[in-house]
PDB file of C-alpha atoms in Angstrom:
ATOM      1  CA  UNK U   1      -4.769  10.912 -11.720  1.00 78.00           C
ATOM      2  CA  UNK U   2      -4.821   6.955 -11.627  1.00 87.00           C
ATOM      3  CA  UNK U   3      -8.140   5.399 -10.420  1.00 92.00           C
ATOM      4  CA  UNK U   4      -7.784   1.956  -9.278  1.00 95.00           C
ATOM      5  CA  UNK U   5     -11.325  -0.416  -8.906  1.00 96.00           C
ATOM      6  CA  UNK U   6     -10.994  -3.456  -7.577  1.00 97.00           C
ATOM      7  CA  UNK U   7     -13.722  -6.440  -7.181  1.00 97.00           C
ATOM      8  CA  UNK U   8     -15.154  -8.092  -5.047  1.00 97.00           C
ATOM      9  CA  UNK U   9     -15.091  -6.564  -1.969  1.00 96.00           C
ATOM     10  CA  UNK U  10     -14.969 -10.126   0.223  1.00 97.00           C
ATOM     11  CA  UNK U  11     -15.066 -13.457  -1.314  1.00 98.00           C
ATOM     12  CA  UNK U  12     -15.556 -16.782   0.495  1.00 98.00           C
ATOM     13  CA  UNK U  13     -14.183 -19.899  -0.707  1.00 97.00           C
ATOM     14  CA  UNK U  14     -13.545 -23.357   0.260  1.00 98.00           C
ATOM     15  CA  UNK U  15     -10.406 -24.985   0.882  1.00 97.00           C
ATOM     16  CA  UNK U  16      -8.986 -26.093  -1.994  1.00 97.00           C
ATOM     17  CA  UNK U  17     -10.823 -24.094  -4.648  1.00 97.00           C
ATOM     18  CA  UNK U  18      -9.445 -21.091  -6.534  1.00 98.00           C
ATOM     19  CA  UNK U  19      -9.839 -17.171  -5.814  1.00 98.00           C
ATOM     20  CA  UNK U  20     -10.214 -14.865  -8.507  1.00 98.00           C
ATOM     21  CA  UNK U  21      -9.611 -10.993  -7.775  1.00 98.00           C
ATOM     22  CA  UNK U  22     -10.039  -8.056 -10.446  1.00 98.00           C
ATOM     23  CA  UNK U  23      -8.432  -4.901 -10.822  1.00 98.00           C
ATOM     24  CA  UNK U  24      -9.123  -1.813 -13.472  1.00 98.00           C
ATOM     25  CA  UNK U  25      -7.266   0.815 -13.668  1.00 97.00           C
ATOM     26  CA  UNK U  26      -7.654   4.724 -15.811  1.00 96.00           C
ATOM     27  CA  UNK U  27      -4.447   5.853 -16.682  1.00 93.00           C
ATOM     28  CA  UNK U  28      -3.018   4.330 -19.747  1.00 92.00           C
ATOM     29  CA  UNK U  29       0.488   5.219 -18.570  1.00 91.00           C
ATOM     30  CA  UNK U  30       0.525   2.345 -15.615  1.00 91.00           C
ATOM     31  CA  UNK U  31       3.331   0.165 -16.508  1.00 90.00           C
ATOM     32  CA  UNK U  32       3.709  -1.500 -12.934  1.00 90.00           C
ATOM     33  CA  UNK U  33       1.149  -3.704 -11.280  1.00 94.00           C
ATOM     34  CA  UNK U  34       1.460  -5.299  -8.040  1.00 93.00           C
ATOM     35  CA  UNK U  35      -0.676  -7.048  -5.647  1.00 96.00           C
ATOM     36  CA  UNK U  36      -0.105  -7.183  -1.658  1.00 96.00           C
ATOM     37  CA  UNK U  37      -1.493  -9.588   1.031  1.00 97.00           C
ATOM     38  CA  UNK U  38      -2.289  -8.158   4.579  1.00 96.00           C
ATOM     39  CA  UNK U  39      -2.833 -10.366   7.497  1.00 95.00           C
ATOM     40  CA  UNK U  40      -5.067  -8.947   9.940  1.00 91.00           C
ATOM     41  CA  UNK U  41      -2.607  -6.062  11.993  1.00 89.00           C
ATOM     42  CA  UNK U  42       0.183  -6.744   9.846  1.00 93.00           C
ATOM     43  CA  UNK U  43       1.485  -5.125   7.153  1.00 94.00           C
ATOM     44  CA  UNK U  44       1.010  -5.326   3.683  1.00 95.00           C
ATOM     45  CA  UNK U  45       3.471  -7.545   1.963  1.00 94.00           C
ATOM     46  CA  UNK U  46       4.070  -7.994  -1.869  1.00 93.00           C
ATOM     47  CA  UNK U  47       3.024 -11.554  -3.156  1.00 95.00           C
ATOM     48  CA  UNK U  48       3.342 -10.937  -6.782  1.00 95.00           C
ATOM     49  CA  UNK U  49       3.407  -8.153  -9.331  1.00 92.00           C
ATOM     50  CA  UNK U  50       3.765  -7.556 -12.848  1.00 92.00           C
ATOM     51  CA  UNK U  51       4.750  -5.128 -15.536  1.00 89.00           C
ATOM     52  CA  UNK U  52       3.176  -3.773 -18.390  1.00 85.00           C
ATOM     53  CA  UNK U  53       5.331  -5.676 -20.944  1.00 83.00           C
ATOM     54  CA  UNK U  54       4.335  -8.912 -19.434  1.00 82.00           C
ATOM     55  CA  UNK U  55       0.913 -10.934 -19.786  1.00 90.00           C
ATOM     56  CA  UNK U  56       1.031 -13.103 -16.971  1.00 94.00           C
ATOM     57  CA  UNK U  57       3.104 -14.173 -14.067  1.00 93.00           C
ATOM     58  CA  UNK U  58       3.001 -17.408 -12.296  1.00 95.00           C
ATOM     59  CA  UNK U  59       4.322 -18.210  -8.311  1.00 93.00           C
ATOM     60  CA  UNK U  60       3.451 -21.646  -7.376  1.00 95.00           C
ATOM     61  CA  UNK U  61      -0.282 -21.056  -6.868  1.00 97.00           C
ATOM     62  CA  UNK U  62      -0.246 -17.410  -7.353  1.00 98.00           C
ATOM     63  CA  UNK U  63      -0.724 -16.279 -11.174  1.00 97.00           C
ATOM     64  CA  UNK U  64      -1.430 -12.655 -12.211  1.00 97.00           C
ATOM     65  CA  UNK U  65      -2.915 -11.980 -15.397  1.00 97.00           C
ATOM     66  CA  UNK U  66      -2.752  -8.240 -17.580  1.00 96.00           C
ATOM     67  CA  UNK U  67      -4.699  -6.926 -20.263  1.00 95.00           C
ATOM     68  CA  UNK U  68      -3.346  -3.319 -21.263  1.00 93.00           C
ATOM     69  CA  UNK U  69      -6.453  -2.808 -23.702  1.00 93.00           C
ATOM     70  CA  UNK U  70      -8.745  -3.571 -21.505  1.00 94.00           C
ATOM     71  CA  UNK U  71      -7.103  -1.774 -18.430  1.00 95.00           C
ATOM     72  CA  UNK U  72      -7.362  -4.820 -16.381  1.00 95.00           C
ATOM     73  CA  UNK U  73      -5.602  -7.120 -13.766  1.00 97.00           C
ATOM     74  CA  UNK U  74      -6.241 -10.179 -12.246  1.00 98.00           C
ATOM     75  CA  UNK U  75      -5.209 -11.974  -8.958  1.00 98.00           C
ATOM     76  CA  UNK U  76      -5.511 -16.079  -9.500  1.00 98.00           C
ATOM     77  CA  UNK U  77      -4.898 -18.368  -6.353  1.00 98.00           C
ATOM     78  CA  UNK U  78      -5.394 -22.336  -6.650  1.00 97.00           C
ATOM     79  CA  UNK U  79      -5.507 -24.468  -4.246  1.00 98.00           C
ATOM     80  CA  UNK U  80      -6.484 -22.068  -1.549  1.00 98.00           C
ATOM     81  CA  UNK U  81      -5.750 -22.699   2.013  1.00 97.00           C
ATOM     82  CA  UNK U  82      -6.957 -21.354   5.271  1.00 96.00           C
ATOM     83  CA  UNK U  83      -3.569 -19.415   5.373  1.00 96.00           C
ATOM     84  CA  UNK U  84      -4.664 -16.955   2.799  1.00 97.00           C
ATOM     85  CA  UNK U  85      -7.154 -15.793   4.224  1.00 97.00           C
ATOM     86  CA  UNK U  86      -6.338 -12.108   4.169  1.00 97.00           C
ATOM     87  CA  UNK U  87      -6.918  -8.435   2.813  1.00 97.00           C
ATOM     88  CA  UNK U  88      -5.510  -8.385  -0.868  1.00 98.00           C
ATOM     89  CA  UNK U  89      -4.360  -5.000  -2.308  1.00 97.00           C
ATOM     90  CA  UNK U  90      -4.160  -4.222  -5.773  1.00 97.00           C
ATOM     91  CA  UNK U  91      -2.383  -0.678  -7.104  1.00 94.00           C
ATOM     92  CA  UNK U  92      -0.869   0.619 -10.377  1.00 93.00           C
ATOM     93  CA  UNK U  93       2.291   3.029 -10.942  1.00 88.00           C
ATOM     94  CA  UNK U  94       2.937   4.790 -13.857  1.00 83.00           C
ATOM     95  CA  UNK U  95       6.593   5.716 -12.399  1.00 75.00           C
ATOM     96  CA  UNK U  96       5.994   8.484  -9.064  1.00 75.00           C
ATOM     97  CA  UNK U  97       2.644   7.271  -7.151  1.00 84.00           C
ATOM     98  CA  UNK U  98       1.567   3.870  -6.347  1.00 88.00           C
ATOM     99  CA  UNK U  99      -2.756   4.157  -6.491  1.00 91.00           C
ATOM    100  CA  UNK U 100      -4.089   1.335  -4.343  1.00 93.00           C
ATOM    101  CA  UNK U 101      -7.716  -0.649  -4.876  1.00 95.00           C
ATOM    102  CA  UNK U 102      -9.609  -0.427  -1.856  1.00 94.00           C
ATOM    103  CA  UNK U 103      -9.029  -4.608  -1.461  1.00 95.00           C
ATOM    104  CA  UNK U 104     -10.916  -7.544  -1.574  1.00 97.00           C
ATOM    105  CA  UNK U 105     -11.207  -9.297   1.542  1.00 96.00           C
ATOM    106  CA  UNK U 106     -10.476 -12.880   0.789  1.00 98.00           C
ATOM    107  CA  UNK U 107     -11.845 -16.254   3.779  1.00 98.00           C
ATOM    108  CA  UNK U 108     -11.104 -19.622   2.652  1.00 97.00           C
ATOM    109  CA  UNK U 109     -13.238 -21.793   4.723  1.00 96.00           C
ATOM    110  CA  UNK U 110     -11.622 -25.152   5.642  1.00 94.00           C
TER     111      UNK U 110
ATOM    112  CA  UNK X   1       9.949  -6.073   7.438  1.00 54.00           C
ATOM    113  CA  UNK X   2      12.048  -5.071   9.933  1.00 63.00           C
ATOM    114  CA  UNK X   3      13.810  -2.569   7.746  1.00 92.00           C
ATOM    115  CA  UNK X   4      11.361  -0.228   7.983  1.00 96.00           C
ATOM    116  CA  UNK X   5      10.116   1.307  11.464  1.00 97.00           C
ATOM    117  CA  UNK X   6       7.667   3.145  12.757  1.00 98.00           C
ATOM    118  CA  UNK X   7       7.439   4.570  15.798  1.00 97.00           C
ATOM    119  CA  UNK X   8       5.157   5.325  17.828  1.00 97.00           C
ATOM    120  CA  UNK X   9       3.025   1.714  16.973  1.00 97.00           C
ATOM    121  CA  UNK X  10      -0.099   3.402  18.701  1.00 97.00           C
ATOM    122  CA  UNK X  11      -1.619   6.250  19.807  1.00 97.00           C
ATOM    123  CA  UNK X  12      -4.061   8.131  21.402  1.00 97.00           C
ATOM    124  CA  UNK X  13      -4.622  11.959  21.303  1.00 96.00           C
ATOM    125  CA  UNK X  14      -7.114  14.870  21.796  1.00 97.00           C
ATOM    126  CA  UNK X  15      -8.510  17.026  18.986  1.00 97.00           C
ATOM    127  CA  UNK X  16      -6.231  19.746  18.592  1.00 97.00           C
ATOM    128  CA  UNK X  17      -2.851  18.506  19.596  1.00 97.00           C
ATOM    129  CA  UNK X  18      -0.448  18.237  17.572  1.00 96.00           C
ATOM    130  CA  UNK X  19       0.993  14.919  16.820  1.00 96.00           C
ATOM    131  CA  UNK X  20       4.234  13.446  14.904  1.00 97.00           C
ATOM    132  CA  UNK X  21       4.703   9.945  13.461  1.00 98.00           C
ATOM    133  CA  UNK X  22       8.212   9.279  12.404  1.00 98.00           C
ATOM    134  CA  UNK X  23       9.450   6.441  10.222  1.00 98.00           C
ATOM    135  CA  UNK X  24      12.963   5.216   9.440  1.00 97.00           C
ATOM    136  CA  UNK X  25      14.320   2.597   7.073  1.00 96.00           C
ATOM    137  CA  UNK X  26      17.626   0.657   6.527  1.00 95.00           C
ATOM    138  CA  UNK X  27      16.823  -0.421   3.346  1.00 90.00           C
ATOM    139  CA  UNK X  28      18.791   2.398   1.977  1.00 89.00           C
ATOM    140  CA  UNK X  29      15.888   3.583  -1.043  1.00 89.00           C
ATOM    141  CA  UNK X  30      15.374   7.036  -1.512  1.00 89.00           C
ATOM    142  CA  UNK X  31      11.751   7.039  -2.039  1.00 91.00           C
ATOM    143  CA  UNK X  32       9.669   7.330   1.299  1.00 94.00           C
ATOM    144  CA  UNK X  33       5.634   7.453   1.237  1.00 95.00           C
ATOM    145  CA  UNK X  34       2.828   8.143   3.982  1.00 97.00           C
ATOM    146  CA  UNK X  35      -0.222   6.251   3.657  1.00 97.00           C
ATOM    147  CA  UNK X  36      -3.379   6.116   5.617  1.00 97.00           C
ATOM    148  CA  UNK X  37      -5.477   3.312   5.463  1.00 95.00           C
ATOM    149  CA  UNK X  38      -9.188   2.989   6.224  1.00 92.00           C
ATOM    150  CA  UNK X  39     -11.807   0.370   6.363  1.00 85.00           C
ATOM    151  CA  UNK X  40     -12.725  -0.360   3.017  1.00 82.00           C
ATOM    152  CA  UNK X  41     -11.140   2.728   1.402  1.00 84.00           C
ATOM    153  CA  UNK X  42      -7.549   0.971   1.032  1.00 88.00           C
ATOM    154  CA  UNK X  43      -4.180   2.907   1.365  1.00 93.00           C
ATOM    155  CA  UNK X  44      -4.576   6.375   0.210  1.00 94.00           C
ATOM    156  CA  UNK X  45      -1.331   8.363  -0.318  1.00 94.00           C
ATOM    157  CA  UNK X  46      -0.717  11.238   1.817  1.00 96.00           C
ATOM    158  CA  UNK X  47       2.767  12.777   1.119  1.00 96.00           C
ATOM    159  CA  UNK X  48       5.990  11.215  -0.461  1.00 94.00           C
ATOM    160  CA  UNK X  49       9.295  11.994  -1.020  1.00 94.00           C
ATOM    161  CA  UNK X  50      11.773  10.925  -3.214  1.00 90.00           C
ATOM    162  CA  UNK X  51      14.780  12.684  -1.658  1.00 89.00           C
ATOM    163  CA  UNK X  52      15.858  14.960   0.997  1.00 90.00           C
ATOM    164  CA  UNK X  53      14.967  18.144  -0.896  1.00 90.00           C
ATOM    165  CA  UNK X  54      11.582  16.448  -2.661  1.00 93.00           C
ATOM    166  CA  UNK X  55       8.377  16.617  -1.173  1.00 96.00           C
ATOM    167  CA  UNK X  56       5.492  15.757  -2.895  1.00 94.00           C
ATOM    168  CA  UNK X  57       1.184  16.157  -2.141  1.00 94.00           C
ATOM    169  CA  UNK X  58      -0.805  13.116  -2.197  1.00 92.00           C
ATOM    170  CA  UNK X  59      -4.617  12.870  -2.754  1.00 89.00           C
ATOM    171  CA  UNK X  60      -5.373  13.455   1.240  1.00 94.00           C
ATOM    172  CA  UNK X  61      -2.206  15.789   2.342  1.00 96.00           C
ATOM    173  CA  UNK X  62      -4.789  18.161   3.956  1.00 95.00           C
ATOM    174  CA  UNK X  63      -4.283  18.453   7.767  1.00 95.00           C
ATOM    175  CA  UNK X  64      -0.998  16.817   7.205  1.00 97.00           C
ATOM    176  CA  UNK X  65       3.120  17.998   6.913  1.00 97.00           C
ATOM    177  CA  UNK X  66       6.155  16.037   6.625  1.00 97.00           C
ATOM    178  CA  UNK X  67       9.696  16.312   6.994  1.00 97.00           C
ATOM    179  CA  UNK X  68      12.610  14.558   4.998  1.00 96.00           C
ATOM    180  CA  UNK X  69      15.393  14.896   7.880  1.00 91.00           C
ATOM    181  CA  UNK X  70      17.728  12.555   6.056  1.00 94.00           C
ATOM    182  CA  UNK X  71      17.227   9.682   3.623  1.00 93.00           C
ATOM    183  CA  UNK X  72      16.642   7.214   6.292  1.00 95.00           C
ATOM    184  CA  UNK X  73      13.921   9.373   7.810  1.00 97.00           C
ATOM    185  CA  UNK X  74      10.132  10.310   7.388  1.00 98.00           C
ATOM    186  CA  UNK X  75       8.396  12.215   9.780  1.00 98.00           C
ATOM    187  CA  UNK X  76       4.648  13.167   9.654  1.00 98.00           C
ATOM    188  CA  UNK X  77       3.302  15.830  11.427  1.00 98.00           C
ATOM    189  CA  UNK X  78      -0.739  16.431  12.185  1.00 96.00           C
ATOM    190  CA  UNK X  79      -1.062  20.266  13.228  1.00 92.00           C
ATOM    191  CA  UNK X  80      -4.286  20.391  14.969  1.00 96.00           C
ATOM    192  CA  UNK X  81      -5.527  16.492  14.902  1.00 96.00           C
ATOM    193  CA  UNK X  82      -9.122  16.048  14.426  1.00 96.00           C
ATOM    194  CA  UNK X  83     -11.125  12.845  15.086  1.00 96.00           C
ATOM    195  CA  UNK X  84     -11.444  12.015  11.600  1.00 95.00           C
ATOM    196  CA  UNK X  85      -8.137  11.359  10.988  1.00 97.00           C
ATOM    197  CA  UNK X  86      -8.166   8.641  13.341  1.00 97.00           C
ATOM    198  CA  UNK X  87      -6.937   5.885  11.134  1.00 96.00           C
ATOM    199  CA  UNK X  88      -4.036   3.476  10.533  1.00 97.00           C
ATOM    200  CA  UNK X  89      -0.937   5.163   8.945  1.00 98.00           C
ATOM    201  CA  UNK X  90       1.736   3.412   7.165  1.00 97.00           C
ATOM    202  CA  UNK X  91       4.906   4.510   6.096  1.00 97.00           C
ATOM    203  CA  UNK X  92       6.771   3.337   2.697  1.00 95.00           C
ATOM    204  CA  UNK X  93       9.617   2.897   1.339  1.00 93.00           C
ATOM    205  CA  UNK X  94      10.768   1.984  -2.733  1.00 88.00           C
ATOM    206  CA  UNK X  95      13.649   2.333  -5.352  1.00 78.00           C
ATOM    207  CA  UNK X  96      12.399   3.236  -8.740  1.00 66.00           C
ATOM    208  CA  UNK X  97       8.795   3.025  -8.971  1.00 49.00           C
ATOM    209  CA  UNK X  98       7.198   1.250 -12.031  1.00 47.00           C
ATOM    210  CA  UNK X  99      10.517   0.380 -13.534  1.00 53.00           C
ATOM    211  CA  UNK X 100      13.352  -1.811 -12.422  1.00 50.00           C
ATOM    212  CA  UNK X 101      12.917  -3.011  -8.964  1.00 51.00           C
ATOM    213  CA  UNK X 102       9.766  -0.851  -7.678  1.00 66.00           C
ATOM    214  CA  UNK X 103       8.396  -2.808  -5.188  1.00 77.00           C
ATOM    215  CA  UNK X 104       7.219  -0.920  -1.943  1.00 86.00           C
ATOM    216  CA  UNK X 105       8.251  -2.055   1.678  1.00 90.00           C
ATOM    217  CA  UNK X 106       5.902  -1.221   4.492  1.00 95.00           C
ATOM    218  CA  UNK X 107       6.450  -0.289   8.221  1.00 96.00           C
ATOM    219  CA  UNK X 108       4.051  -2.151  10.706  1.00 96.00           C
ATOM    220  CA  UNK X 109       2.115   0.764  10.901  1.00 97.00           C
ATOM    221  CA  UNK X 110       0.761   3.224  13.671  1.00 97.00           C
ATOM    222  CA  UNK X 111      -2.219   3.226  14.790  1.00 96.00           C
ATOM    223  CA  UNK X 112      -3.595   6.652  15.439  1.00 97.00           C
ATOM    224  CA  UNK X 113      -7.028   7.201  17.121  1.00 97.00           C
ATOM    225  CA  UNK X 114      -8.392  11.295  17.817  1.00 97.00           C
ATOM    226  CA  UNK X 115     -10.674  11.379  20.582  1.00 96.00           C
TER     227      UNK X 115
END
């Protein structure tokens, strides 16, 4: 099956600087990439994704970046504020199954 | 998302016992997912079902069972719980997963704890 890495584990920034979360994933298949934000004791929520036939994808100061030969994803936020401070999830789905990365746990210090 | 509901939100149980989380959605998708979720391990899938006569394993659907009642409805059963599946569970729904609109809605989740 898919295997899903994801790095770092927690990141600290400060306000106003960017975040940079990365995702690799095994099975060559994965054509759909998203990325969810959870809030601590809420659910998670999609922010952005992307698919397979795409490079990048840009949401006001959320960007996600794919390289199929490589096997990797990125998460880009500028301009962070104290307000994303959160869990961020990535996964993969090659069409059934939706294979999570074990999140990055993201603080933006103000 | 209040289109997807979980019930109950929390709760507390004794090895053995058997226990059932149910989930229903309005959003009207056909594709329905359990997911537990541990510190630092992510969401890890448990069961999911892409219609009422589909049932599928996960990569952790030991100790576990569900039931498809209807489209609108999930239900996940733990036999004989055991304190190490004391955990948060989430339930999830989607259309067509990794093409067209795929994106996954979550419940708010139930927290489960085993004594």
């Amino acid at each position: 099956g898919e295997n899903v890495e994801q790095h770092p584990s927690t990141l600290s920034v400060q306000e106003g600087d960017s975040a940079v979360i990365k995702c690799t994933y095994s099975d060559s298949a994965s054509n759909y990439f998203p990325w969810y934000k959870q809030e601590l004791g809420k659910r998670p929520q999609l922010i952005i994704d992307i698919r397979s036939n795409v490079g990048e994808k840009k949401d006001q100061r959320i960007a996600v970046t794919l390289n199929k030969t490589a096997k990797h994803f990125s998460l880009h936020i500028t301009e962070t504020q104290p307000e994303d401070s959160a869990v961020y999830f990535c996964a993969a789905s090659a069409g059934n199954q939706f294979y999570f990365g074990t999140g990055t746990s993201l603080t933006v210090i103000p | 998302d209040a289109d997807v509901t979980q019930t109950p939100r929390n709760r507390i149980t004794k090895t053995g016992k058997r226990i059932m989380l149910e989930c229903s959605q309005t959003k009207g998708h056909d594709r329905m997912y359990w997911y537990r979720q541990d510190p630092g391990l992510g969401l890890r899938l448990i069961y999911y079902s892409f219609d009422v006569k589909d049932i599928n394993k996960g990569e952790i659907s030991d100790g576990y069972s569900v039931s498809r009642q209807a489209q609108a409805k999930f239900s996940l059963s733990l036999e004989s719980a055991i304190p190490n599946q004391t955990a948060l569970y989430f339930c999830a729904t989607s259309d067509l997963a990794g093409t067209g609109r795929s994106t996954q809605y979550f419940g708010p989740g139930t927290r489960l704890t085993v004594l």
